[in-house]
CSV table of C-alpha atoms (C1' of nucleotides) in Angstrom, one decimal:
chain,number,residue,atom,x,y,z
A,1,UNK,CA,1.7,-13.6,6.8
A,2,UNK,CA,3.2,-10.4,8.0
A,3,UNK,CA,1.9,-7.9,5.4
A,4,UNK,CA,-1.6,-7.2,4.3
A,5,UNK,CA,-2.4,-7.9,0.7
A,6,UNK,CA,-3.3,-4.3,0.3
A,7,UNK,CA,0.2,-3.4,1.2
A,8,UNK,CA,1.5,-6.0,-1.2
A,9,UNK,CA,-0.6,-4.5,-4.0
A,10,UNK,CA,0.3,-0.9,-3.2
A,11,UNK,CA,3.2,-0.9,-5.6
A,12,UNK,CA,2.6,-0.7,-9.4
A,13,UNK,CA,5.3,-3.2,-10.2
A,14,UNK,CA,3.8,-5.6,-7.8
A,15,UNK,CA,0.4,-5.3,-9.4
A,16,UNK,CA,1.9,-5.9,-12.8
A,17,UNK,CA,3.5,-9.0,-11.5
A,18,UNK,CA,0.1,-10.1,-10.3
A,19,UNK,CA,-1.4,-9.3,-13.8
A,20,UNK,CA,1.4,-11.4,-15.3
A,21,UNK,CA,0.8,-14.4,-13.1
A,22,UNK,CA,-2.9,-14.2,-13.6
A,23,UNK,CA,-2.4,-15.5,-17.2
A,24,UNK,CA,-0.3,-18.4,-15.9
A,25,UNK,CA,2.6,-19.4,-13.6
A,26,UNK,CA,6.1,-17.9,-14.5
A,27,UNK,CA,9.7,-18.1,-13.3
A,28,UNK,CA,11.4,-15.2,-11.7
A,29,UNK,CA,13.4,-14.6,-14.8
A,30,UNK,CA,10.2,-14.4,-17.0
A,31,UNK,CA,8.7,-11.9,-14.6
A,32,UNK,CA,11.9,-9.8,-14.3
A,33,UNK,CA,12.2,-9.4,-18.1
A,34,UNK,CA,8.9,-7.6,-18.2
A,35,UNK,CA,10.0,-4.6,-16.3
A,36,UNK,CA,13.0,-2.3,-16.6
A,37,UNK,CA,14.3,-3.0,-13.1
A,38,UNK,CA,17.1,-5.2,-11.7
A,39,UNK,CA,16.8,-8.8,-10.5
A,40,UNK,CA,17.3,-7.9,-6.8
A,41,UNK,CA,14.6,-5.3,-7.0
A,42,UNK,CA,12.2,-8.0,-8.4
A,43,UNK,CA,13.4,-10.4,-5.8
A,44,UNK,CA,12.3,-8.0,-3.1
A,45,UNK,CA,8.9,-7.4,-4.6
A,46,UNK,CA,8.3,-11.2,-4.9
A,47,UNK,CA,9.3,-11.6,-1.3
A,48,UNK,CA,6.6,-9.0,-0.3
A,49,UNK,CA,4.0,-10.7,-2.5
A,50,UNK,CA,4.9,-14.0,-1.1
A,51,UNK,CA,4.9,-13.0,2.6
A,52,UNK,CA,1.5,-11.4,2.2
A,53,UNK,CA,0.2,-14.7,0.7
A,54,UNK,CA,-0.5,-13.2,-2.8
A,55,UNK,CA,1.7,-15.7,-4.6
A,56,UNK,CA,3.3,-19.0,-3.9
A,57,UNK,CA,6.6,-20.4,-5.1
A,58,UNK,CA,7.8,-23.9,-6.1
A,59,UNK,CA,11.5,-24.4,-6.6
A,60,UNK,CA,12.2,-26.6,-9.6
A,61,UNK,CA,16.0,-27.1,-10.0
A,62,UNK,CA,17.4,-23.7,-10.4
A,63,UNK,CA,14.0,-22.2,-11.5
A,64,UNK,CA,11.6,-20.7,-9.0
A,65,UNK,CA,8.0,-21.1,-10.5
A,66,UNK,CA,5.6,-18.6,-9.2
A,67,UNK,CA,1.8,-18.9,-9.0
A,68,UNK,CA,-1.0,-16.7,-7.9
A,69,UNK,CA,-2.8,-17.6,-4.7
A,70,UNK,CA,-6.4,-16.5,-5.2
A,71,UNK,CA,-7.6,-17.1,-1.7
A,72,UNK,CA,-5.6,-14.1,-0.5
A,73,UNK,CA,-6.9,-11.9,-3.3
A,74,UNK,CA,-10.4,-13.1,-2.4
A,75,UNK,CA,-10.0,-12.0,1.2
A,76,UNK,CA,-9.0,-8.5,0.1
A,77,UNK,CA,-11.8,-8.4,-2.5
A,78,UNK,CA,-14.4,-9.5,0.1
A,79,UNK,CA,-13.3,-6.7,2.5
A,80,UNK,CA,-13.9,-4.1,-0.2
A,81,UNK,CA,-17.2,-5.6,-1.2
A,82,UNK,CA,-18.3,-5.7,2.4
A,83,UNK,CA,-17.5,-2.1,2.9
A,84,UNK,CA,-19.5,-1.1,-0.2
A,85,UNK,CA,-22.4,-3.2,0.9
A,86,UNK,CA,-22.7,-1.6,4.4
A,87,UNK,CA,-22.4,1.8,2.7
A,88,UNK,CA,-25.1,1.0,0.1
A,89,UNK,CA,-27.4,-0.4,2.9
A,90,UNK,CA,-27.0,3.0,4.6
A,91,UNK,CA,-28.3,4.7,1.5
A,92,UNK,CA,-31.3,2.4,1.4
A,93,UNK,CA,-32.1,3.3,5.0
A,94,UNK,CA,-31.9,7.0,4.2
A,95,UNK,CA,-34.1,6.6,1.2
A,96,UNK,CA,-36.7,4.6,3.2
A,97,UNK,CA,-36.6,7.3,5.8
A,98,UNK,CA,-37.2,10.0,3.2
A,99,UNK,CA,-40.1,8.0,1.8
A,100,UNK,CA,-41.5,7.7,5.3
A,101,UNK,CA,-41.4,11.4,5.8
A,102,UNK,CA,-43.2,12.2,2.5
A,103,UNK,CA,-46.3,10.3,3.7
B,1,UNK,CA,-6.2,11.3,-8.5
B,2,UNK,CA,-2.5,10.9,-7.8
B,3,UNK,CA,-2.5,7.8,-5.7
B,4,UNK,CA,-4.0,4.4,-6.4
B,5,UNK,CA,-6.7,3.2,-4.1
B,6,UNK,CA,-4.5,0.3,-3.2
B,7,UNK,CA,-1.8,2.6,-1.9
B,8,UNK,CA,-4.5,4.4,0.1
B,9,UNK,CA,-5.8,1.2,1.6
B,10,UNK,CA,-2.3,0.0,2.4
B,11,UNK,CA,-2.3,1.4,5.9
B,12,UNK,CA,-4.3,-0.2,8.7
B,13,UNK,CA,-5.5,3.2,10.1
B,14,UNK,CA,-6.8,4.2,6.7
B,15,UNK,CA,-8.7,0.9,6.3
B,16,UNK,CA,-10.2,1.5,9.7
B,17,UNK,CA,-11.3,5.0,8.6
B,18,UNK,CA,-13.0,3.4,5.7
B,19,UNK,CA,-14.7,1.0,7.9
B,20,UNK,CA,-15.8,3.8,10.1
B,21,UNK,CA,-17.2,5.7,7.1
B,22,UNK,CA,-18.9,2.7,5.7
B,23,UNK,CA,-21.5,2.9,8.5
B,24,UNK,CA,-22.1,6.5,7.8
B,25,UNK,CA,-20.5,9.9,7.1
B,26,UNK,CA,-18.4,11.4,10.0
B,27,UNK,CA,-16.5,14.6,10.8
B,28,UNK,CA,-12.7,14.6,11.2
B,29,UNK,CA,-13.0,14.8,14.9
B,30,UNK,CA,-15.3,11.7,15.1
B,31,UNK,CA,-12.8,9.8,13.0
B,32,UNK,CA,-9.8,11.0,15.1
B,33,UNK,CA,-11.3,9.9,18.4
B,34,UNK,CA,-11.5,6.3,17.2
B,35,UNK,CA,-7.6,5.8,17.1
B,36,UNK,CA,-4.8,6.7,19.4
B,37,UNK,CA,-3.0,9.1,17.0
B,38,UNK,CA,-2.7,12.9,16.8
B,39,UNK,CA,-4.9,15.1,14.7
B,40,UNK,CA,-2.2,16.0,12.2
B,41,UNK,CA,-1.6,12.3,11.6
B,42,UNK,CA,-5.3,11.7,10.8
B,43,UNK,CA,-5.3,14.8,8.7
B,44,UNK,CA,-2.5,13.3,6.6
B,45,UNK,CA,-4.3,9.9,6.3
B,46,UNK,CA,-7.5,11.7,5.2
B,47,UNK,CA,-5.5,13.6,2.6
B,48,UNK,CA,-4.2,10.4,1.1
B,49,UNK,CA,-7.7,8.8,1.1
B,50,UNK,CA,-9.2,11.9,-0.6
B,51,UNK,CA,-6.4,12.2,-3.2
B,52,UNK,CA,-6.9,8.6,-4.2
B,53,UNK,CA,-10.7,9.2,-4.5
B,54,UNK,CA,-11.7,6.9,-1.7
B,55,UNK,CA,-13.5,9.5,0.2
B,56,UNK,CA,-15.0,13.0,-0.3
B,57,UNK,CA,-15.3,15.9,2.0
B,58,UNK,CA,-17.9,18.6,2.4
B,59,UNK,CA,-17.0,21.6,4.6
B,60,UNK,CA,-19.9,22.6,6.9
B,61,UNK,CA,-18.9,25.5,9.0
B,62,UNK,CA,-15.9,24.5,11.0
B,63,UNK,CA,-16.7,20.8,10.5
B,64,UNK,CA,-15.4,18.7,7.6
B,65,UNK,CA,-17.9,15.9,6.8
B,66,UNK,CA,-16.4,12.9,5.2
B,67,UNK,CA,-18.2,10.3,3.1
B,68,UNK,CA,-17.1,7.2,1.3
B,69,UNK,CA,-16.9,7.2,-2.5
B,70,UNK,CA,-17.8,3.7,-3.6
B,71,UNK,CA,-16.9,4.2,-7.3
B,72,UNK,CA,-13.2,4.2,-6.4
B,73,UNK,CA,-13.5,1.1,-4.1
B,74,UNK,CA,-15.4,-0.5,-7.0
B,75,UNK,CA,-12.5,0.2,-9.5
B,76,UNK,CA,-10.1,-1.5,-7.1
B,77,UNK,CA,-12.5,-4.4,-6.5
B,78,UNK,CA,-13.0,-4.9,-10.2
B,79,UNK,CA,-9.2,-5.1,-10.8
B,80,UNK,CA,-8.9,-7.9,-8.2
B,81,UNK,CA,-12.0,-9.8,-9.5
B,82,UNK,CA,-10.7,-9.6,-13.0
B,83,UNK,CA,-7.3,-11.1,-12.0
B,84,UNK,CA,-9.0,-13.9,-10.3
B,85,UNK,CA,-11.3,-14.5,-13.3
B,86,UNK,CA,-8.3,-14.7,-15.7
B,87,UNK,CA,-6.6,-17.1,-13.3
B,88,UNK,CA,-9.7,-19.3,-12.8
B,89,UNK,CA,-10.2,-19.5,-16.5
B,90,UNK,CA,-6.6,-20.8,-16.8
B,91,UNK,CA,-7.4,-23.6,-14.4
B,92,UNK,CA,-10.5,-24.5,-16.5
B,93,UNK,CA,-8.2,-24.7,-19.6
B,94,UNK,CA,-5.8,-27.0,-17.8
B,95,UNK,CA,-8.6,-29.1,-16.6
B,96,UNK,CA,-10.1,-29.5,-20.0
B,97,UNK,CA,-6.6,-30.4,-21.3
B,98,UNK,CA,-6.3,-33.2,-18.7
B,99,UNK,CA,-9.7,-34.6,-19.6
B,100,UNK,CA,-8.7,-34.5,-23.2
B,101,UNK,CA,-5.6,-36.5,-22.5
B,102,UNK,CA,-7.5,-39.1,-20.5
B,103,UNK,CA,-9.6,-40.0,-23.6
C,1,DT,C1',35.2,-30.5,-13.0
C,2,DG,C1',34.4,-26.1,-14.4
C,3,DG,C1',31.8,-22.6,-16.7
C,4,DA,C1',27.1,-20.8,-17.6
C,5,DC,C1',22.8,-19.8,-15.7
C,6,DT,C1',19.0,-18.7,-12.0
C,7,DG,C1',18.0,-16.5,-8.2
C,8,DT,C1',19.0,-14.6,-3.4
C,9,DT,C1',21.6,-12.0,0.0
C,10,DA,C1',24.5,-8.1,1.6
C,11,DA,C1',25.7,-3.4,2.0
C,12,DC,C1',24.6,0.8,0.7
C,13,DC,C1',22.0,5.0,-0.6
C,14,DA,C1',18.1,8.3,-1.6
C,15,DT,C1',13.4,9.0,-0.9
C,16,DC,C1',9.0,8.3,1.0
C,17,DT,C1',6.1,7.6,5.0
C,18,DG,C1',4.0,8.2,9.3
C,19,DG,C1',4.4,10.3,13.4
C,20,DT,C1',5.2,14.4,16.6
C,21,DG,C1',4.3,19.4,18.8
C,22,DA,C1',3.7,24.2,17.7
C,23,DA,C1',1.6,27.5,15.1
C,24,DC,C1',-2.0,29.0,12.2
C,25,DT,C1',-6.9,29.7,10.0
C,26,DA,C1',-11.6,29.9,10.4
C,27,DT,C1',-16.0,29.3,12.5
C,28,DA,C1',-19.2,29.2,16.7
C,29,DG,C1',-21.2,31.2,20.4
C,30,DC,C1',-21.4,34.0,24.6
D,1,DG,C1',-14.8,41.2,20.6
D,2,DC,C1',-13.1,37.2,22.9
D,3,DT,C1',-12.6,32.6,23.7
D,4,DA,C1',-13.3,27.8,22.6
D,5,DT,C1',-13.4,24.5,19.0
D,6,DA,C1',-12.4,22.1,14.4
D,7,DG,C1',-9.2,21.2,11.4
D,8,DT,C1',-4.9,22.2,8.6
D,9,DT,C1',-0.1,23.4,7.8
D,10,DC,C1',4.8,23.7,9.1
D,11,DA,C1',9.1,22.0,10.6
D,12,DC,C1',11.2,18.2,12.1
D,13,DC,C1',12.5,13.3,13.1
D,14,DA,C1',13.0,8.0,12.8
D,15,DG,C1',12.1,4.2,10.3
D,16,DA,C1',10.4,1.9,6.1
D,17,DT,C1',10.8,1.3,1.1
D,18,DG,C1',12.7,0.8,-3.3
D,19,DG,C1',16.6,0.9,-5.9
D,20,DT,C1',21.5,-0.1,-7.0
D,21,DT,C1',26.0,-3.1,-7.5
D,22,DA,C1',28.8,-6.9,-5.9
D,23,DA,C1',29.1,-11.2,-4.1
D,24,DC,C1',27.2,-15.6,-3.1
D,25,DA,C1',24.6,-20.4,-3.4
D,26,DG,C1',22.7,-23.9,-6.2
D,27,DT,C1',21.8,-26.3,-10.4
D,28,DC,C1',22.7,-27.6,-15.2
D,29,DC,C1',25.5,-29.6,-18.6
D,30,DA,C1',29.4,-30.3,-21.8
DNA sequence: TGGACTGTTAACCATCTGGTGAACTATAGC
DNA sequence: GCTATAGTTCACCAGATGGTTAACAGTCCA
């Protein structure tokens, strides 16, 4: 897992691929047809998403079936939620301090 | 808001800046001293974070005080949670279908 | 076996990104 | 007013990224 999931999600096409896969697994061809970009371009995007652990691929004959890997999305989500929690807690501390001063 | 928050969070230094700001506001200098890169480099990273709405800046004399803007982090978090929810619902549908078949 | 189909790899190109040092702007404080 | 400090902007560079077309590798199927 070379790349971070944030890096993987930093490109709009890759986020659209994730949105497409969220509603169900799809082949590379199905994913490609959704965007106005060449097959090799999609192939590269898929590689980035795969290497960052956002999706997994099962080769079935000549079709590559792509599925979302939620664990990785969860990790990234948790990071953001955690930052917000720390920040929110800080606000609480400040608020408590202000109340303390008012007494 | 030109850049997406995902783009903003795609660089490790920028994520570390967010982590630093989660524990409280800081000046540019305080943020710079944490990493082994030049001031102009940090200045650019801060610009990306600011333009994507991840942080806000209040100029106080010659100091720029930086704070986290959780609304933007929330937007990005919501997107990821939503994708996971759609995906999880799909699994439920598949599971129900399998149960249906077993009868 | 040979053509059609699915997808990747290779080679190439333009643009974006992330870094640097030097110069600049503005405030602080003696 | 002068100097130190905080931070940005400028000009530049190397490498990464995202796109292309052409060629290739497997698989399917008549």
